[in-house]
Every structure is written in C-alpha cells, then in structure tokens.
Coordinates of C-alpha atoms in Angstrom, one line a residue:
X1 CA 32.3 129.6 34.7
X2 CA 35.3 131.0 36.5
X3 CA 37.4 127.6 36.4
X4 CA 36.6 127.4 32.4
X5 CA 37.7 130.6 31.0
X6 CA 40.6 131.4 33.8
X7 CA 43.7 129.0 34.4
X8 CA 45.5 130.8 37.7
X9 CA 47.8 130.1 40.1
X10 CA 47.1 129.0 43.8
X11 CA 48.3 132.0 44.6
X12 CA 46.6 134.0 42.2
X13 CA 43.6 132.1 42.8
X14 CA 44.2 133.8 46.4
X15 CA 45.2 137.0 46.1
X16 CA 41.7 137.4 43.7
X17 CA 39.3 136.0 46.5
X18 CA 41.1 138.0 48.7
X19 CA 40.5 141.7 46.2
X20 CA 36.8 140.8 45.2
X21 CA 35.8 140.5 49.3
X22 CA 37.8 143.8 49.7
X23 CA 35.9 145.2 46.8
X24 CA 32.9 144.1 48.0
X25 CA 30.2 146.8 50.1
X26 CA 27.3 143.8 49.7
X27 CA 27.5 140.6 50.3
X28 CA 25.0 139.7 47.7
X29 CA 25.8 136.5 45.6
X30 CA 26.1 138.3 42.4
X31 CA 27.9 141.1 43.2
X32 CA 30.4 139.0 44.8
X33 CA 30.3 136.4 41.4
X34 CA 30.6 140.0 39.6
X35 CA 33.3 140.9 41.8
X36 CA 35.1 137.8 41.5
X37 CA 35.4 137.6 37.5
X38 CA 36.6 141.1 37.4
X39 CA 39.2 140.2 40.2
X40 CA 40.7 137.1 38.0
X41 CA 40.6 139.6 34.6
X42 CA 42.9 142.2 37.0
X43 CA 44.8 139.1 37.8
X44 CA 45.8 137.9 35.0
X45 CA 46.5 140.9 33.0
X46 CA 50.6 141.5 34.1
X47 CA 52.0 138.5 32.3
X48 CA 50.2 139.8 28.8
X49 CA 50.3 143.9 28.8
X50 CA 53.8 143.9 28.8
X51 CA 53.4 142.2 25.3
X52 CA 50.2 142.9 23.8
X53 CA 47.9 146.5 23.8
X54 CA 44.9 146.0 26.0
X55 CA 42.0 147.7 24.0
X56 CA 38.7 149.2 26.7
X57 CA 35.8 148.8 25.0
X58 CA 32.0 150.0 26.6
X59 CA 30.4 149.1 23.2
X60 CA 27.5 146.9 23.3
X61 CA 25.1 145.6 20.6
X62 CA 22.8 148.6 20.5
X63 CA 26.3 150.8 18.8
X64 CA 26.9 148.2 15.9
X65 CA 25.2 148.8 12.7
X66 CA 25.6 145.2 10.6
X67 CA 24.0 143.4 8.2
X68 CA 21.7 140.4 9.9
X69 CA 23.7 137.6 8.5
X70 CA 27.2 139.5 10.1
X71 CA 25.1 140.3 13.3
X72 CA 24.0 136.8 13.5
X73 CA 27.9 135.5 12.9
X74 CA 28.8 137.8 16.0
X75 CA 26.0 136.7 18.2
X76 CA 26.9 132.7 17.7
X77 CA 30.5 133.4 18.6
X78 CA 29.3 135.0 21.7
X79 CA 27.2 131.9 22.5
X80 CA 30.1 129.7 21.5
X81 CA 32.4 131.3 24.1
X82 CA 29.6 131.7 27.1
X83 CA 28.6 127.5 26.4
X84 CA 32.0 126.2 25.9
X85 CA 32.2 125.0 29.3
X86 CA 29.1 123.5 28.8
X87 CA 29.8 122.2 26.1
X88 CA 33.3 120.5 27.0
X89 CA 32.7 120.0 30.2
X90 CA 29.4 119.1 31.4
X91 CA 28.8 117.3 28.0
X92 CA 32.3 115.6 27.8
X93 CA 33.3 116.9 24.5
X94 CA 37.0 118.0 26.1
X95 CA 37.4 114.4 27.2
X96 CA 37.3 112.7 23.7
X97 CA 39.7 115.1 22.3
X98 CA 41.4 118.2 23.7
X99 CA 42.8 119.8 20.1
X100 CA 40.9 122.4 18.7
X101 CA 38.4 123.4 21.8
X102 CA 39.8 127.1 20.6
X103 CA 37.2 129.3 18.6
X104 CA 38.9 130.7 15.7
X105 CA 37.3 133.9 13.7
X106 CA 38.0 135.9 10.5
X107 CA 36.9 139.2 10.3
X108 CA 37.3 140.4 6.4
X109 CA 36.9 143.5 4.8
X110 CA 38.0 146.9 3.7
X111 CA 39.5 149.2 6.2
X112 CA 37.0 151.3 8.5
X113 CA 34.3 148.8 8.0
X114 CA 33.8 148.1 11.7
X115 CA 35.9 144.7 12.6
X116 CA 38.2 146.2 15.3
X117 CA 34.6 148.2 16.9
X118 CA 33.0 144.5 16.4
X119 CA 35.6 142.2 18.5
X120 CA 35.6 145.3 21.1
X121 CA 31.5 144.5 21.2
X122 CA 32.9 140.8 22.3
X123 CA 34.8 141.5 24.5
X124 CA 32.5 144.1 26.3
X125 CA 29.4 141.8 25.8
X126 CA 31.6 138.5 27.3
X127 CA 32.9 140.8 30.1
X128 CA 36.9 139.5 29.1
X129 CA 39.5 141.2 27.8
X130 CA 40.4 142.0 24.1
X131 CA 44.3 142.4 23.2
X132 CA 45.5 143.8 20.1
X133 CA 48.7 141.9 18.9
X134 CA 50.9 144.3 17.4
X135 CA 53.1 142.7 14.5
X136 CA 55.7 145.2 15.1
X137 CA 56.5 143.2 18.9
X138 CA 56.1 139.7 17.5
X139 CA 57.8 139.3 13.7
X140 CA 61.8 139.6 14.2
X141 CA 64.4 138.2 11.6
X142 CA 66.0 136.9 13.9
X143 CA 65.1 132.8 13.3
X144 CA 63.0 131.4 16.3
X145 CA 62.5 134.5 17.7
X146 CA 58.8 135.1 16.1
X147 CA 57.5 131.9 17.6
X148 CA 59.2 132.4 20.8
X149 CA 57.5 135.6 20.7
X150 CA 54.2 134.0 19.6
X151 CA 54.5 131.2 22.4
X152 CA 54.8 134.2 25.0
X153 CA 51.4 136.2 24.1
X154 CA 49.7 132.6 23.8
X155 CA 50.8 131.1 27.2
X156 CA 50.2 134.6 28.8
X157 CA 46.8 134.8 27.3
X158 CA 45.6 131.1 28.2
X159 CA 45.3 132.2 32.2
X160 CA 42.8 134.8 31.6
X161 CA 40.9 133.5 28.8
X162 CA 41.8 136.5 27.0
X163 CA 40.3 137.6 23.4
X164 CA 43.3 137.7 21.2
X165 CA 42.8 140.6 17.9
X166 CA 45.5 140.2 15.2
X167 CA 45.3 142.8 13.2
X168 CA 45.9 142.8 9.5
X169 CA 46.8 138.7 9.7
X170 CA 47.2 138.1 6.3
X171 CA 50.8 139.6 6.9
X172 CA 51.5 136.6 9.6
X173 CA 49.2 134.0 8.5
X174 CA 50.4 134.6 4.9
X175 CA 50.4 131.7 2.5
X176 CA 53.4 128.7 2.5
X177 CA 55.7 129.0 -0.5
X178 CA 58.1 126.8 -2.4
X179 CA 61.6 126.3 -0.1
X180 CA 64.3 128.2 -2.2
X181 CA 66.6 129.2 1.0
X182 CA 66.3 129.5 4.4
X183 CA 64.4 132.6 4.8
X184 CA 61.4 130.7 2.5
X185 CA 61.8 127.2 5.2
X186 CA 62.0 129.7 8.3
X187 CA 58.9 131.6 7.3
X188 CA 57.0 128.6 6.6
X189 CA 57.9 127.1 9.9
X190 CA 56.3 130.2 11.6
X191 CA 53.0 129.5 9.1
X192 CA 53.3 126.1 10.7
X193 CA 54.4 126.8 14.4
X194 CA 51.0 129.0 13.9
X195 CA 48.8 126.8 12.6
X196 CA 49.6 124.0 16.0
X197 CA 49.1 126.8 18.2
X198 CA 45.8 128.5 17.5
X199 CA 44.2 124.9 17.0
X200 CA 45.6 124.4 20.8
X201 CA 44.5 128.3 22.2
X202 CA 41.4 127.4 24.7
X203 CA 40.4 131.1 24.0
X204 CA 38.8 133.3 21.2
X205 CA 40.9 134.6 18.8
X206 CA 40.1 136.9 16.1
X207 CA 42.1 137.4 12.7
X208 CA 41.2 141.1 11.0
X209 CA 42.4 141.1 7.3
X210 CA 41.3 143.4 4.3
X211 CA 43.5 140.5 1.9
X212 CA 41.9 137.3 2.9
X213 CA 42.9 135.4 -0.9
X214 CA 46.6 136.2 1.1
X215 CA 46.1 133.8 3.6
X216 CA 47.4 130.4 4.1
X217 CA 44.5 127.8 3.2
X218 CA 45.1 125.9 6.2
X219 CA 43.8 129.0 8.4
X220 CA 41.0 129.3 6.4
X221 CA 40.1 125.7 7.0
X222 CA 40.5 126.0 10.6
X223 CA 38.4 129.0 10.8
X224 CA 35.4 128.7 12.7
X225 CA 33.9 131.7 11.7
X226 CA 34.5 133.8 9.0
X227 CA 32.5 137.3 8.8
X228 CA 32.8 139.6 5.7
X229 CA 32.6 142.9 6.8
X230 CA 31.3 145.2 3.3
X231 CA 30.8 149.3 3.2
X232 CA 27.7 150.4 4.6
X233 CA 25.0 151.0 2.6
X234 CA 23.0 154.4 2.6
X235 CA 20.3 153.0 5.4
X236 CA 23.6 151.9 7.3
X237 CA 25.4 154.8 7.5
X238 CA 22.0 156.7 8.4
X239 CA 21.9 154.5 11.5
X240 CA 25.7 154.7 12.6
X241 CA 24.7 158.5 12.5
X242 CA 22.2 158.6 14.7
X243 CA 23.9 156.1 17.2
X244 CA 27.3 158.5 16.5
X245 CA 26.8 161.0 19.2
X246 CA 26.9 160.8 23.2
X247 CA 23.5 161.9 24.4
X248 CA 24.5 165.1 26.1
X249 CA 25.7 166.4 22.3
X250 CA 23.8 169.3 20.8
X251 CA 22.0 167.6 17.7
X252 CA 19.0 170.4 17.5
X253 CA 18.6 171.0 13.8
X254 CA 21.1 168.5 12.2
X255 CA 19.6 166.6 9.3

C-alpha cells in the first residue's frame, strides 16, 4: 500500500521510518503501519504547499447528505483509489500499459452544492491529502509558463499520492478554438499539454465546475467519473440540518 500511492526518495524513505518509530509509544503493527503512512504524507508535503493550498478535512460519510446515485459515484472512487494497487499490480494491469492508471473525476453543479465538502470526504476517508489548485498561481500570460507551472504541482503531487481539487476547471480545461493568432495556438497548447498530463497523473484528481458544456470534450472523454451535484431538496436540507451542528451546541427547542 505504502510503495503504491507514495514515490519517495531513499532519503525520505529514511527520514519517515525514522519519525513514525519516534512517534510511536506501541509497538503494535498497526499503529506503526498508521504511523508510517502519516509519516510519508508529512514527507512529502514541502515540495507541493509552496504551490498548492492544503485543505484539512475531518468529514466523513456520516456529514454528507447526497442523493444515492451521487453517494454511490463517491463510494466507487474511493474503492478505485484503495484497489489500484491491486489492481495494477498484483493483477498486472500497469504492465500492459502504464497511460491512464490516473482516476480522473468531475464534480458538476451550482455553487454551494457540496463538491468542495465531498472531495474533503475523500480525502479524509482515504487518509491522503487533498490540494486545492488555485488558478490565480498556475495561469500566467507569459507563454510556457502555465505548463511549467502545471508540470511543478503534478511532479510534486506524484510522491505523495496526493488528491489534486481544481476548482472552477472549466476556466483551465476550457474548450480548443479555431487558431487566429498566437494567443488562440498558445492556449490550446496548454488544453493539450493538459490533456497528456492528467492521463499520465498516478493520483486522483478532481475537476469542480458549475459550466461543464465549457469544457473541452476531450476532458470529458477522459473523465472517469462524472458526478452532478443538484440543490437539495426539502428532505435534504432537513438532514444537512440536523447533521449542521457540533454536539456540544444548544439545539433545545429548535424546529
């Protein structure tokens, strides 16, 4: 499990051994495999928090209200990410062809729908980390410098198996136009330069968009989930309600 989802350094590889025994007050085997995985996360989060946001999340199942057919998307990504080495390794999958081992999701919908609070579930749920790419730190005008940018959050990602969010994608994954003049032919190279890189990201990465007609068609096609995210109904919003407040809240005599 540990080799599968984290590529580290020797030396990395060292210093985390070395942290997980010093955290350790058992020596039980899970406490040490618990203390292990959460040494290689600590590890590997320097090269990407100088250029992503790193978003905590303690949410777990019980605190999302969805639809079965959303809930049901979520919980096969999950299982997608905690079988891939299974699936790659064991079964040889990663042998016959190593493009597009990456799972790929679109989370659609209107704003304040829950697709941020959902890839925090993930993360929390698969015990990695979830990075919000902010658009502002990666698009420049300068030509090159968005997929040098790009290629810097990927290959910092890739040794901790992080869970990469971009938020509102449609305005980086937008659709290729005609070429009229350089600035059309530069931005469809970064369309393109995208499109090679998320097919070769070993992780999960998740695309939030309330505009999903904007997107380039070759996303969508390389999409392996896509989850629609609506406005809660009535019997929704009653739940996320209930589940709202902390348990030491005074809720005597709210209806």
């Amino acid at each position: 499990a540990l080799t599968s989802q984290f590529c580290l350094s020797t030396s990395t590889i060292r210093s985390a051994c070395t942290a997980a025994i010093g955290q350790l007050t058992t020596q039980s085997s899970s406490s040490f495999k618990q203390a292990l995985w959460e040494s290689c996360r600590v590890q590997a989060r320097p090269s990407l928090d100088e250029l992503a946001e790193r978003i905590e999340s303690k949410l777990s199942w019980d605190d999302l209200v969805l639809p079965p057919l959303q809930r049901g998307i979520l919980e096969e990504i999950s299982a997608h990410v905690r079988q891939k080495a299974t699936v790659y390794e064991n079964w040889g999958f990663a042998a016959k062809n190593r493009r597009g081992l990456g799972i790929t999701a679109l989370f659609s919908g209107p704003s304040g729908t829950g697709k941020t609070l959902a890839a925090g579930v993930l993360a929390n749920e698969l015990n990695l980390d979830l990075y919000k790419i902010e658009l502002s730190s990666v698009v420049s005008k300068y030509i090159g410098e968005t997929e040098k940018n790009l290629q810097r959050i990927f290959d910092a990602a890739e040794s901790g198996g992080t869970i990469l969010l971009f938020d509102e994608a449609d305005s980086i994954f937008g659709k290729r136009s005609e070429v009229n003049d350089s600035k059309d032919r530069n931005a469809n190279l970064e369309v393109s330069y995208l499109l090679q890189r998320m097919e070769s990201y070993s992780g999960l990465a998740i695309l939030t968009t309330n505009l999903q007609s904007n997107l380039d068609s070759a996303f969508m096609r390389r999409l392996r989930f896509v989850a629609q995210f609506s406005f809660p109904d009535a019997t929704h919003r009653e739940k996320i309600w209930q589940r709202i407040f902390p348990p030491k809240t005074p809720t005597q005599g709210l209806a």
